[in-house]
PDB file of C-alpha atoms in Angstrom:
ATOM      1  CA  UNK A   1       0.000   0.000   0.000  1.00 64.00           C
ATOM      2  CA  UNK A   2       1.017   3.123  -0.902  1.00 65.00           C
ATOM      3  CA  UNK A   3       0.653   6.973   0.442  1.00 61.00           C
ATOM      4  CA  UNK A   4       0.580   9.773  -2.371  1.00 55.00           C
ATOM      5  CA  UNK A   5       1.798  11.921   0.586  1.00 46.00           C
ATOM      6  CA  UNK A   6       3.985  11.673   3.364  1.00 48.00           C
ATOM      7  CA  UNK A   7       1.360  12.024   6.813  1.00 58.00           C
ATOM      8  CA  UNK A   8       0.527  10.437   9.325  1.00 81.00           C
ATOM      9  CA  UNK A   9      -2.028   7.696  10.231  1.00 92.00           C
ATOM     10  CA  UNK A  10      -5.953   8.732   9.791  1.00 94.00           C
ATOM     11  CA  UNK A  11      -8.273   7.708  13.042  1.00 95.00           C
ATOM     12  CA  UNK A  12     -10.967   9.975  12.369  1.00 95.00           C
ATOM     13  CA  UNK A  13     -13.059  13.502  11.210  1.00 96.00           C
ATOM     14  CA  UNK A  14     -10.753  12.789   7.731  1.00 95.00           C
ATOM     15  CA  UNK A  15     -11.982  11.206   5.064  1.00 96.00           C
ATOM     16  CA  UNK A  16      -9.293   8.314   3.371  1.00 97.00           C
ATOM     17  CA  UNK A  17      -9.133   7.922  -0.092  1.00 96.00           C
ATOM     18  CA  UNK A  18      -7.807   4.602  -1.449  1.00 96.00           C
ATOM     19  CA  UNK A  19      -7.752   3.324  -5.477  1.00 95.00           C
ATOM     20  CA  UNK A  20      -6.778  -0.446  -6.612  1.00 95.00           C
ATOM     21  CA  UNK A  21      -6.009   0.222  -9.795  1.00 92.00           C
ATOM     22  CA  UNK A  22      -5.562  -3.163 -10.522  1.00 91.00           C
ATOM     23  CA  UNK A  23      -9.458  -3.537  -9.996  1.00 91.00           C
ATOM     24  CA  UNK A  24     -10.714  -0.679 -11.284  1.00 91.00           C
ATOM     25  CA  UNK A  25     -11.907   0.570  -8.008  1.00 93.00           C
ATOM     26  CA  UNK A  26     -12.091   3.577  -5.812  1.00 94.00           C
ATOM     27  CA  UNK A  27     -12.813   3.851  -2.102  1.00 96.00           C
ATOM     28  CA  UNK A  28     -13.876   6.307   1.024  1.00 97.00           C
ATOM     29  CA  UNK A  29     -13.092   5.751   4.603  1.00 98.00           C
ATOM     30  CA  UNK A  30     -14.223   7.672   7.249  1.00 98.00           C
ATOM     31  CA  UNK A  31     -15.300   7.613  10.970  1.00 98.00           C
ATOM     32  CA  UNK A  32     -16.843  11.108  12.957  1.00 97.00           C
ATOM     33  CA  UNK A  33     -15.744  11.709  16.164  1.00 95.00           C
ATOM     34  CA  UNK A  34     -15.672  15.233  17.615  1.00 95.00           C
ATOM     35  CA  UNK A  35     -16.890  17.348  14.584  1.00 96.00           C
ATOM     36  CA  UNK A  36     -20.169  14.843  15.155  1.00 96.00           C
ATOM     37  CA  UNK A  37     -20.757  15.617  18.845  1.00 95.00           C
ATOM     38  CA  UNK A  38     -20.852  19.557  17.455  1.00 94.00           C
ATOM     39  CA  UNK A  39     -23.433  18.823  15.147  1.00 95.00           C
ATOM     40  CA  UNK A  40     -25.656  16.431  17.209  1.00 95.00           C
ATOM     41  CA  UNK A  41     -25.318  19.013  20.402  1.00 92.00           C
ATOM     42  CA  UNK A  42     -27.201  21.985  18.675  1.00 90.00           C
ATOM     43  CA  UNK A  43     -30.402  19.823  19.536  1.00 90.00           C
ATOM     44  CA  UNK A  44     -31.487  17.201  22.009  1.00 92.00           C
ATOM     45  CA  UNK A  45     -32.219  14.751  19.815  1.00 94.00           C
ATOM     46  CA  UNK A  46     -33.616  11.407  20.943  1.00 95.00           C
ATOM     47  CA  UNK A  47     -31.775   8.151  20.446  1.00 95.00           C
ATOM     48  CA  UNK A  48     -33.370   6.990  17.250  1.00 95.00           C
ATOM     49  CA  UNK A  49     -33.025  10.278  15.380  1.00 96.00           C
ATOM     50  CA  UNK A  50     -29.609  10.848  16.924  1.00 96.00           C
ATOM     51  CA  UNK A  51     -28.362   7.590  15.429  1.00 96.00           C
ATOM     52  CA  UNK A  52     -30.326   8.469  11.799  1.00 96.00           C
ATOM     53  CA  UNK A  53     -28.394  12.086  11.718  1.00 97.00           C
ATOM     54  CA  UNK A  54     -24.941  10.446  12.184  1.00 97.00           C
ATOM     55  CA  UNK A  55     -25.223   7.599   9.667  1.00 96.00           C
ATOM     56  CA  UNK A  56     -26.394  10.691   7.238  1.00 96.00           C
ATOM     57  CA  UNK A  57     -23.504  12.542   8.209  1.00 97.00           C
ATOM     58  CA  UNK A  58     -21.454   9.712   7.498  1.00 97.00           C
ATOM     59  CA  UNK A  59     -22.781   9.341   4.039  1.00 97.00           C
ATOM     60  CA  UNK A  60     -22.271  12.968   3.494  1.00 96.00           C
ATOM     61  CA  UNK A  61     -19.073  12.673   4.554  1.00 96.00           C
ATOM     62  CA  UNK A  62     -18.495  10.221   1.819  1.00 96.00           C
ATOM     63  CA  UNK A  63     -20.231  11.716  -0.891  1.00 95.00           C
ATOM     64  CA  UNK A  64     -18.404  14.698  -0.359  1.00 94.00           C
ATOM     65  CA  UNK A  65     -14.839  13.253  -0.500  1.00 94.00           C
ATOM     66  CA  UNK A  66     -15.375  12.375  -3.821  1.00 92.00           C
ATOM     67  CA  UNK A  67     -15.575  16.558  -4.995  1.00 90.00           C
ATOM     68  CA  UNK A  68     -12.898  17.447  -6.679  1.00 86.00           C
ATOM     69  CA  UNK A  69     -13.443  21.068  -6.405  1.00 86.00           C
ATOM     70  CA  UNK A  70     -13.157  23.031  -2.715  1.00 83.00           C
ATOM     71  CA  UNK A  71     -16.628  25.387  -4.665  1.00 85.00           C
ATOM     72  CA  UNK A  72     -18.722  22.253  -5.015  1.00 91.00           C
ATOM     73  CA  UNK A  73     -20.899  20.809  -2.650  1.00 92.00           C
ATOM     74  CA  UNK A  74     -22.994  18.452  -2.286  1.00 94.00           C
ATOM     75  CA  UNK A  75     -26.318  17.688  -0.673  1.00 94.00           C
ATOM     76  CA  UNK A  76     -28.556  14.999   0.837  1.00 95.00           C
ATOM     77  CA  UNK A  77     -31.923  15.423   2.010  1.00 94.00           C
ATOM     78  CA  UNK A  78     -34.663  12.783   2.687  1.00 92.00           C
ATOM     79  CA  UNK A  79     -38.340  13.668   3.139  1.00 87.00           C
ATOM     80  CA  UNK A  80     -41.304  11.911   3.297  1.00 87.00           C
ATOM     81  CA  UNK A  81     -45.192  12.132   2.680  1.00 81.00           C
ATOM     82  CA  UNK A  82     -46.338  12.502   6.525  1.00 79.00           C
ATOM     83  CA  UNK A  83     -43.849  10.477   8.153  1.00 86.00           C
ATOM     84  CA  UNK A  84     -42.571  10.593  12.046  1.00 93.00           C
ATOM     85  CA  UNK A  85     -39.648  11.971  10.193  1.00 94.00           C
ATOM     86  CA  UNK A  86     -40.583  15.260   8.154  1.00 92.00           C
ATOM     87  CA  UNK A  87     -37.033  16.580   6.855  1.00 92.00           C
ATOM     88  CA  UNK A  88     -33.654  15.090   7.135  1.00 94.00           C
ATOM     89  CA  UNK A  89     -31.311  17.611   5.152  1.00 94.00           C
ATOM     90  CA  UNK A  90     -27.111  17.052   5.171  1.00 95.00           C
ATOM     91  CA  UNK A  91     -24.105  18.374   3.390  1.00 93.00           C
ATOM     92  CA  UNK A  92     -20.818  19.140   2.587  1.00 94.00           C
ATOM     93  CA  UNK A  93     -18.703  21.659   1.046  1.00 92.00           C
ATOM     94  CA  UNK A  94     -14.851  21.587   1.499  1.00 91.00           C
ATOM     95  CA  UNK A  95     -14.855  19.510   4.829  1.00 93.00           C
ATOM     96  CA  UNK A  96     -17.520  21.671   5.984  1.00 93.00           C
ATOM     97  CA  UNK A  97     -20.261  19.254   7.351  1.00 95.00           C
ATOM     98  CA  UNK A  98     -23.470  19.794   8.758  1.00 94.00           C
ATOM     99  CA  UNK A  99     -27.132  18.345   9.115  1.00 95.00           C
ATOM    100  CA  UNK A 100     -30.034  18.358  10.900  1.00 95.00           C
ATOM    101  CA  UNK A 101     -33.546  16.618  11.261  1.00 95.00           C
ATOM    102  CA  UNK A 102     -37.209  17.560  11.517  1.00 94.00           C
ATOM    103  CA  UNK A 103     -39.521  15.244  13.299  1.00 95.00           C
ATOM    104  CA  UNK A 104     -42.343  14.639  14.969  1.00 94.00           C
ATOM    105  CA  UNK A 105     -41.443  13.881  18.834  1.00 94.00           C
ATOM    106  CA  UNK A 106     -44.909  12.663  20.024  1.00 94.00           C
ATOM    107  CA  UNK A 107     -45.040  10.028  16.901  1.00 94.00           C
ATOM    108  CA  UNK A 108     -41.818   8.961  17.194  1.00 95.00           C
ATOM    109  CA  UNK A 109     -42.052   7.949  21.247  1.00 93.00           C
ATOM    110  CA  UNK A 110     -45.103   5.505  19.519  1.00 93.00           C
ATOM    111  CA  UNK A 111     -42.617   3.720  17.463  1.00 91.00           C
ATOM    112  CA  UNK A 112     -40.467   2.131  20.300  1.00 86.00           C
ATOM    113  CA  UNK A 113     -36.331   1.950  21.050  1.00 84.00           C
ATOM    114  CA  UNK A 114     -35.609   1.194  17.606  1.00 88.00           C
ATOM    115  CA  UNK A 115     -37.637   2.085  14.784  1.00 92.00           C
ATOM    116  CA  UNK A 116     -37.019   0.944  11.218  1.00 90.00           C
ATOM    117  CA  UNK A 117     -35.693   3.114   8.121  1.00 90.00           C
ATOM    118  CA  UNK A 118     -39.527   2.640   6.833  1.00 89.00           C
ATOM    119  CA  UNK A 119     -41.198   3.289  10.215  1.00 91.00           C
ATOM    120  CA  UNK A 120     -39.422   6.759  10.657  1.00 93.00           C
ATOM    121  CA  UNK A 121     -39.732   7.922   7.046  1.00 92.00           C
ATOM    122  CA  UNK A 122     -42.779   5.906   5.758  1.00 88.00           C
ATOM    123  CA  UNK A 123     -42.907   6.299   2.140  1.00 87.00           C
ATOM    124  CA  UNK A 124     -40.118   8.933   1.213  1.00 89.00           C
ATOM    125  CA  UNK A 125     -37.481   9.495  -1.152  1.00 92.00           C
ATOM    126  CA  UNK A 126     -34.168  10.412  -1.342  1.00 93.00           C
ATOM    127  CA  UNK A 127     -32.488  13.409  -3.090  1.00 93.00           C
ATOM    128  CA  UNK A 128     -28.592  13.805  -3.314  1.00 93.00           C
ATOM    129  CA  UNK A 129     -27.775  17.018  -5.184  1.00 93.00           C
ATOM    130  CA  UNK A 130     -23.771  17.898  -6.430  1.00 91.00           C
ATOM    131  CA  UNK A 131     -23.012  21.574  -6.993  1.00 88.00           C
ATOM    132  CA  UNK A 132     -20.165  21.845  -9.708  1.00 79.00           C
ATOM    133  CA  UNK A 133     -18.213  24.614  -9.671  1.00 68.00           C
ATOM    134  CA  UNK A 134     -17.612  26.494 -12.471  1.00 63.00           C
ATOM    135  CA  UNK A 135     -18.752  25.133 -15.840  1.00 62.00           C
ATOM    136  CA  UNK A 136     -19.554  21.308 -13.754  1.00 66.00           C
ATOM    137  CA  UNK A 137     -22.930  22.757 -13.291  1.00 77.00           C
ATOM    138  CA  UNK A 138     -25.514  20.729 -10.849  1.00 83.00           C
ATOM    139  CA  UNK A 139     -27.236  17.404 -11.373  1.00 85.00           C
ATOM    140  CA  UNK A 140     -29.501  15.428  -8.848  1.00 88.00           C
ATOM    141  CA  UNK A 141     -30.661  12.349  -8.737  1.00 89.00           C
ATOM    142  CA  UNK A 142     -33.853  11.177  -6.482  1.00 91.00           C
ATOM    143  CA  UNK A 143     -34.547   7.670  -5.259  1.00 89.00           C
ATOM    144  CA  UNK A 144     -37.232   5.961  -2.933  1.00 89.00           C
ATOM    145  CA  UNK A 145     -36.293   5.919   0.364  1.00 89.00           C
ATOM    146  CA  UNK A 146     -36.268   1.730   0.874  1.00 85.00           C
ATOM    147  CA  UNK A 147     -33.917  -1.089   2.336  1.00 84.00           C
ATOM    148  CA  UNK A 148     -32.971  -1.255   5.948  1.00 87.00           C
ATOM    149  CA  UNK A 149     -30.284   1.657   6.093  1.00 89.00           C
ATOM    150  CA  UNK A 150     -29.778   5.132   4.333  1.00 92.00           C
ATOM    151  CA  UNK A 151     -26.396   3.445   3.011  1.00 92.00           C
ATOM    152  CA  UNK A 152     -28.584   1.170   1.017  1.00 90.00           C
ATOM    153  CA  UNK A 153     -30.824   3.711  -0.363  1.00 89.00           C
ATOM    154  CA  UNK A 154     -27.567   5.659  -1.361  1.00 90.00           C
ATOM    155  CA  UNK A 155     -26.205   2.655  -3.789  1.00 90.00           C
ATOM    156  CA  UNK A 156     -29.462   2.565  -5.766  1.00 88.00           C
ATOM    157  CA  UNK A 157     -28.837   6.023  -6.235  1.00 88.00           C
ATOM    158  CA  UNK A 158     -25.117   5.447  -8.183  1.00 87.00           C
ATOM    159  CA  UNK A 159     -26.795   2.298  -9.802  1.00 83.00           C
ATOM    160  CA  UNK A 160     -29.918   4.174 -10.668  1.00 83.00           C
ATOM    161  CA  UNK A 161     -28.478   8.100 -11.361  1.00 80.00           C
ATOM    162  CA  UNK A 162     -24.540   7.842 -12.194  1.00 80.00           C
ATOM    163  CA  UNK A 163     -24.642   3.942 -13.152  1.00 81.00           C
ATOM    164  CA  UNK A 164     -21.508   3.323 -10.768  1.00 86.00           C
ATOM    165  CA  UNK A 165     -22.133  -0.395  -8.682  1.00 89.00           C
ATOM    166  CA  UNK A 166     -21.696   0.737  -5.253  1.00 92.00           C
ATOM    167  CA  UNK A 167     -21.310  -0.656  -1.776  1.00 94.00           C
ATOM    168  CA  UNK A 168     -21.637   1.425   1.274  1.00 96.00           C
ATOM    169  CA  UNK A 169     -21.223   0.263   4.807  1.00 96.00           C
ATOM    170  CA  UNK A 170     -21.903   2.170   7.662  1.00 96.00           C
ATOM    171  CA  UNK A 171     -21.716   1.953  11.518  1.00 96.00           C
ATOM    172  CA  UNK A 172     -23.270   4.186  14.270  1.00 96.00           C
ATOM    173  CA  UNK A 173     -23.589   3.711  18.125  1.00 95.00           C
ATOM    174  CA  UNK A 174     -24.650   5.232  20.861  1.00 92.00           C
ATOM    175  CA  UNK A 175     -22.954   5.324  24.385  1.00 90.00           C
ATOM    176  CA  UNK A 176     -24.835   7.143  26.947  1.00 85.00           C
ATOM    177  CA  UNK A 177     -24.561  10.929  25.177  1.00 84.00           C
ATOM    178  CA  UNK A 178     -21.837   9.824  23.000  1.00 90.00           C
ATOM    179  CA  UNK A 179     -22.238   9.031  19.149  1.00 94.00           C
ATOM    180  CA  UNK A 180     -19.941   6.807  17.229  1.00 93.00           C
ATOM    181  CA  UNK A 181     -20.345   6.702  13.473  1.00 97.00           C
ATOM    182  CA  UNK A 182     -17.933   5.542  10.558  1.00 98.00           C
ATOM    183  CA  UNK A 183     -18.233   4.643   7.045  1.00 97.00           C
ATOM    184  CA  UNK A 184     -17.068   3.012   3.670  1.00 98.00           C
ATOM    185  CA  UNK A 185     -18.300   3.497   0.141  1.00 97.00           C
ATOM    186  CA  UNK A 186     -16.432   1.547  -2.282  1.00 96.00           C
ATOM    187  CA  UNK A 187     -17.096   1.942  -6.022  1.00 93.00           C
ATOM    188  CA  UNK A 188     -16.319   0.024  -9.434  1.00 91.00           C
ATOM    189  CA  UNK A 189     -15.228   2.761 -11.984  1.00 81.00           C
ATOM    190  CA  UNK A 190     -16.990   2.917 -15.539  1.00 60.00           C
ATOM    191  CA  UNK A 191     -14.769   2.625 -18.993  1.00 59.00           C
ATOM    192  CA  UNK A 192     -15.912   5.432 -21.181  1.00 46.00           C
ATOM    193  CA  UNK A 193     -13.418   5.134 -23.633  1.00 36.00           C
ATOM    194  CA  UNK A 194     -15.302   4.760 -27.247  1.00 37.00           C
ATOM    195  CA  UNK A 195     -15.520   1.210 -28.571  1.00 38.00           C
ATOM    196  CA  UNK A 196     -14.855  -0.375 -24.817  1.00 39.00           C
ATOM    197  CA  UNK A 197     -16.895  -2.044 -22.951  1.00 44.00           C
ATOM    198  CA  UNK A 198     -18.292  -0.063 -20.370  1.00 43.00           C
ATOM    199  CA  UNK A 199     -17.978  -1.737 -17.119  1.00 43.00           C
ATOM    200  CA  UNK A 200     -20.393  -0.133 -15.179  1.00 43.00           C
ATOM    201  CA  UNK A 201     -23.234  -1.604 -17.491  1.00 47.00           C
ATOM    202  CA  UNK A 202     -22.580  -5.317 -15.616  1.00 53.00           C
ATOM    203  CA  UNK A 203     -23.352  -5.058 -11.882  1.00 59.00           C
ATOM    204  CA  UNK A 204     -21.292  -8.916 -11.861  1.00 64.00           C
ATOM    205  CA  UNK A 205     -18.059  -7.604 -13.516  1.00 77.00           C
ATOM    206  CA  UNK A 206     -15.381 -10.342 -11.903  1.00 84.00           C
ATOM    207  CA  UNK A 207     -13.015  -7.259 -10.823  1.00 87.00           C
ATOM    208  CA  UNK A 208     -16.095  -5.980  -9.224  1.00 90.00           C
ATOM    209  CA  UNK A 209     -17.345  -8.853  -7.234  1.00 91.00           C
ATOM    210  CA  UNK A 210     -14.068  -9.539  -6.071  1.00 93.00           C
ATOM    211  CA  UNK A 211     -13.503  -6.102  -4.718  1.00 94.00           C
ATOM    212  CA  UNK A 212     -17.314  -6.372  -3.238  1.00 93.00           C
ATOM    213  CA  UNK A 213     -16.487  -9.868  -1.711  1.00 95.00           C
ATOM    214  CA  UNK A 214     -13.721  -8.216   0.247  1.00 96.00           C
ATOM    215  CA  UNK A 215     -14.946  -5.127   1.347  1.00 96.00           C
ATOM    216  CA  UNK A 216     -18.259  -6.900   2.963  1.00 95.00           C
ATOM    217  CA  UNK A 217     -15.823  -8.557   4.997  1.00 97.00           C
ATOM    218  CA  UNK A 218     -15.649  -5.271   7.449  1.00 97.00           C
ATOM    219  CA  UNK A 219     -17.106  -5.599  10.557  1.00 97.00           C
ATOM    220  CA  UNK A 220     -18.619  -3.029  12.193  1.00 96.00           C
ATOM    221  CA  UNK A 221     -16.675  -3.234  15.248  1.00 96.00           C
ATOM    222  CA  UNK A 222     -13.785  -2.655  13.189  1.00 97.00           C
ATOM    223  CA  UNK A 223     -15.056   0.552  11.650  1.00 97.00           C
ATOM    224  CA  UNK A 224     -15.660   1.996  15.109  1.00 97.00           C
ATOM    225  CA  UNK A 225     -13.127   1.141  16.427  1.00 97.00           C
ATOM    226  CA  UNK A 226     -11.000   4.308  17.298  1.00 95.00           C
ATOM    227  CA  UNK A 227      -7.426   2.892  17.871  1.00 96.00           C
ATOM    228  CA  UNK A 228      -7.915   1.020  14.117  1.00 97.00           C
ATOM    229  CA  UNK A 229      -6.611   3.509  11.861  1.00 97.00           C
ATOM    230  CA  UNK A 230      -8.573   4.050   8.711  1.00 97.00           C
ATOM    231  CA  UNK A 231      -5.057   3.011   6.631  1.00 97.00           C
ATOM    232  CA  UNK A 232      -5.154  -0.089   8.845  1.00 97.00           C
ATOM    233  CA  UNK A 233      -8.452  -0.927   7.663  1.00 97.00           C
ATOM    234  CA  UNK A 234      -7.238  -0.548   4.090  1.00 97.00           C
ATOM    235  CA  UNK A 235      -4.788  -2.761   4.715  1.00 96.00           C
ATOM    236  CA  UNK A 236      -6.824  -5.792   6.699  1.00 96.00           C
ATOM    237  CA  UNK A 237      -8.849  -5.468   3.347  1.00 97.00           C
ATOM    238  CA  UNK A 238      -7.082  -5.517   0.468  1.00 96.00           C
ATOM    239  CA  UNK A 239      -3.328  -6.693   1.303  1.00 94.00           C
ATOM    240  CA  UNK A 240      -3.071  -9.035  -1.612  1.00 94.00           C
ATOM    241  CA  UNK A 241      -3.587  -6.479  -3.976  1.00 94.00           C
ATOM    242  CA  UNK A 242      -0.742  -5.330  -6.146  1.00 93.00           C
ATOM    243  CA  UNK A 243      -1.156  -2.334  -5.262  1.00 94.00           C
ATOM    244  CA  UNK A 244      -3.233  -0.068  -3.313  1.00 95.00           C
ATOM    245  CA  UNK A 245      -2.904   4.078  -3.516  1.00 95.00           C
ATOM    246  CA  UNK A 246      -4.609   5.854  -0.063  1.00 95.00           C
ATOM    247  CA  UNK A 247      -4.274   9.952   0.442  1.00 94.00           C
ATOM    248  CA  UNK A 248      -6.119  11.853   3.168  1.00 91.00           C
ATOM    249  CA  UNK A 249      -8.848  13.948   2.332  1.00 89.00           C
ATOM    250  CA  UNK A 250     -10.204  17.549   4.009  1.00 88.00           C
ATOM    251  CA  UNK A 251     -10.291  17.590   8.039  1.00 94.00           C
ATOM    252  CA  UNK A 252     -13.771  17.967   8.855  1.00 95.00           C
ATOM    253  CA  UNK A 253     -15.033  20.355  10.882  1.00 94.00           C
ATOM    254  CA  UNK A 254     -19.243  21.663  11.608  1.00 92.00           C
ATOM    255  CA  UNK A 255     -19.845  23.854   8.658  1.00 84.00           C
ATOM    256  CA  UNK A 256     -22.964  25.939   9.545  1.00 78.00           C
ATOM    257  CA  UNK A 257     -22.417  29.142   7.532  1.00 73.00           C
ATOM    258  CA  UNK A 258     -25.073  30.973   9.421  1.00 74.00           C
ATOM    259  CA  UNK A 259     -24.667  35.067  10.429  1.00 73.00           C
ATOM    260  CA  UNK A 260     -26.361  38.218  10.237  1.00 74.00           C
ATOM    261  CA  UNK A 261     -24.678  39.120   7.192  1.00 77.00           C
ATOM    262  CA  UNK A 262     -25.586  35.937   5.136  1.00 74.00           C
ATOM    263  CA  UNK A 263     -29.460  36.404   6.368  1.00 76.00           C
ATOM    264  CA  UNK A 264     -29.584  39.990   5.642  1.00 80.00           C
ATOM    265  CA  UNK A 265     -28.420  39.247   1.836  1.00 80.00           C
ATOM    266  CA  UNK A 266     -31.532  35.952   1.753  1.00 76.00           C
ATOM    267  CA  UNK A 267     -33.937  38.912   3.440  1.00 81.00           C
ATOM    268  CA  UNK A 268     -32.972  41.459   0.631  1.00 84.00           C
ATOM    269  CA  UNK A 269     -34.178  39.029  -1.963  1.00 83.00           C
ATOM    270  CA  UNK A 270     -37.762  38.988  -0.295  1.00 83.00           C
ATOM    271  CA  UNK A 271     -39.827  41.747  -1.034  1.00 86.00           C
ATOM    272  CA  UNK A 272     -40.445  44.695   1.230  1.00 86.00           C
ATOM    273  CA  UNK A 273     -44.118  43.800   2.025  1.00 85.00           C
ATOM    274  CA  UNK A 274     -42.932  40.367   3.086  1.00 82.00           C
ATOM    275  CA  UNK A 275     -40.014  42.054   5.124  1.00 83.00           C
ATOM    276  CA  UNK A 276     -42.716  44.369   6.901  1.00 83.00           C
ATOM    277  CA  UNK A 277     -44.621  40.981   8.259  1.00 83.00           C
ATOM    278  CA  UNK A 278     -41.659  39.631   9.620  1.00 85.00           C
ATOM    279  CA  UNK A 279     -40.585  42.431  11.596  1.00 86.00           C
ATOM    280  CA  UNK A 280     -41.293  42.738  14.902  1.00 84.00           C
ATOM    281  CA  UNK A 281     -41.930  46.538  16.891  1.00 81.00           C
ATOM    282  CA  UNK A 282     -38.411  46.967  17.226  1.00 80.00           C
ATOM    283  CA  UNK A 283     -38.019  46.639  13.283  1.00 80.00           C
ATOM    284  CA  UNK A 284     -35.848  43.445  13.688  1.00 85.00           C
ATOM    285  CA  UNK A 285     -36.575  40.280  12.120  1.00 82.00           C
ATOM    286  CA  UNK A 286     -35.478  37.186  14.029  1.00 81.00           C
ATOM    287  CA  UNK A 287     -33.929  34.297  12.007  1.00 81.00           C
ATOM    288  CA  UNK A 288     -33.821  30.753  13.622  1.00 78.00           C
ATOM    289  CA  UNK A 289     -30.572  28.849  12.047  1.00 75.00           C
ATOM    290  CA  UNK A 290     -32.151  24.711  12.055  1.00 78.00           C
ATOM    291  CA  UNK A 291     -28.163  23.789  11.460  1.00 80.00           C
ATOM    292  CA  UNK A 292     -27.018  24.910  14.723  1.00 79.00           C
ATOM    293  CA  UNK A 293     -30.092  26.255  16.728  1.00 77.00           C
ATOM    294  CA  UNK A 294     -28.827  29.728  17.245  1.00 79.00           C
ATOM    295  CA  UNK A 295     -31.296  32.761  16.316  1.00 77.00           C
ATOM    296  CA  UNK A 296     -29.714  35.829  14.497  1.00 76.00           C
ATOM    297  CA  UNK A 297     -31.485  39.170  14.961  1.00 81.00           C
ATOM    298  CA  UNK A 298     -31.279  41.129  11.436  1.00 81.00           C
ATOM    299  CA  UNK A 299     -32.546  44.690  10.828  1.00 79.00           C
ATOM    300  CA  UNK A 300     -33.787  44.205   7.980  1.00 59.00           C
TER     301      UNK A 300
END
């Protein structure tokens, strides 16, 4: 295994990047620590929707390591047509990460300690947006929320939207008021050359179901596990590979990019009878941030 840089060994809140060239494969690592605390602390979220936010977090975490611009972003939101969960919005942009989730509390205490992916969102989709930068431009793709885990619902998205087989595995636990999430998306890549046979087309390439057959081998103790480093895990996977290329992505830190000067430019755009409403007798209009809970007075 090689590194492209020189650095030390990656435990967590930084993605890993790893290729096998030999295979035709690419791969994300990553496992939240501290940066998901921040997030999950700007509400008191109960258990099940605590757990839910991180494994989302995790995903967008993945999905974001794959940018290749620091302008692009991009963006996962699940909702649902009156579910216990109404709005479940994450992203990333640049190792900025944040997320949050809307729910019904009183609905939710009906479903018990651990509700399933369909009892929380009922029938709902899933939409994961990328922001190019530049002349990329944006694309999204939207899939039914189904299967046991977010993860799941993620891989029909590359099959369905970008054609890319896909596996994603992903941990979370929760220890008293301490969250423990980490994740892996591994990915065979298409052959677009003209007059090739395009790989992504056949969901039971060899390469890819060997790389597949490996990578389920990860057990989710291992992925939590905070003294495994993420190269480590690498390794434990894929050691009889020729070769295998890792490089550490963006440290992640909670990217809220909330403040009176960003509202007051999104109040401008509304027009001045709208504004009036909103103000209160002081002339100040209160914004509530749902990111980080914190309310930003703007005279507007």
């Amino acid at each position: 295994m090689t590194n492209d840089v020189d650095a030390a060994e990656t435990f967590s809140d930084k993605p890993l990047a790893f290729t096998i060239p030999s295979r035709d494969a690419r791969g994300r690592l990553v496992r939240l620590d501290s940066v998901l605390q921040e997030i999950l602390s700007a509400h008191d979220y109960p258990a099940p929707i605590a757990l839910l936010l991180a494994e989302a977090l995790v995903i967008a975490s993945l999905l974001g390591s794959l940018l290749k611009d620091d302008d692009a972003q991009v963006t996962m939101q699940a909702q649902t047509e009156a579910g216990t969960v109404r709005l479940l919005v994450c992203d990333y942009r640049a190792g900025e990460l944040r997320g949050y989730v809307d729910f019904d509390r009183e609905r939710l205490a009906e479903l018990g300690a651990n509700p399933s992916l369909f009892a929380l969102f009922g029938k709902g989709f899933l939409a994961i947006t990328f922001d190019g930068a530049g002349k990329q431009g944006r694309y999204q793709g939207i899939v039914p929320l189904e299967g046991e885990t977010l993860g799941e619902a993620c891989e029909t998205y590359f099959v369905q939207s970008e054609q890319v087989p896909s596996l994603i595995k992903t941990a979370v636990r929760l220890d008293g008021d301490t969250c423990s999430a980490a994740g892996l998306l591994v990915q065979h890549l298409p052959e677009g050359e003209e007059g090739r046979e395009r790989l992504h087309t056949r969901l039971d390439h060899p390469e890819w179901e060997h790389v597949m057959a490996l990578a389920t081998t990860l057990r989710h103790e291992e992925l939590l596990d905070p003294e495994l480093s993420l190269e480590a895990i690498v390794w434990r996977l894929f050691h009889e590979e020729t070769e295998v290329r890792t490089i550490a992505g963006h440290s992640l830190v909670r990217g809220c990019r909330c403040s009176p000067e960003h509202y007051r430019d999104v109040l401008m755009k509304f027009p001045e009878e709208e504004r009036a409403e909103m103000r209160d007798d002081e002339g100040i209009i209160t914004v509530d941030c749902a990111f980080c809970s914190r309310k930003f007075p703007v005279a507007a």
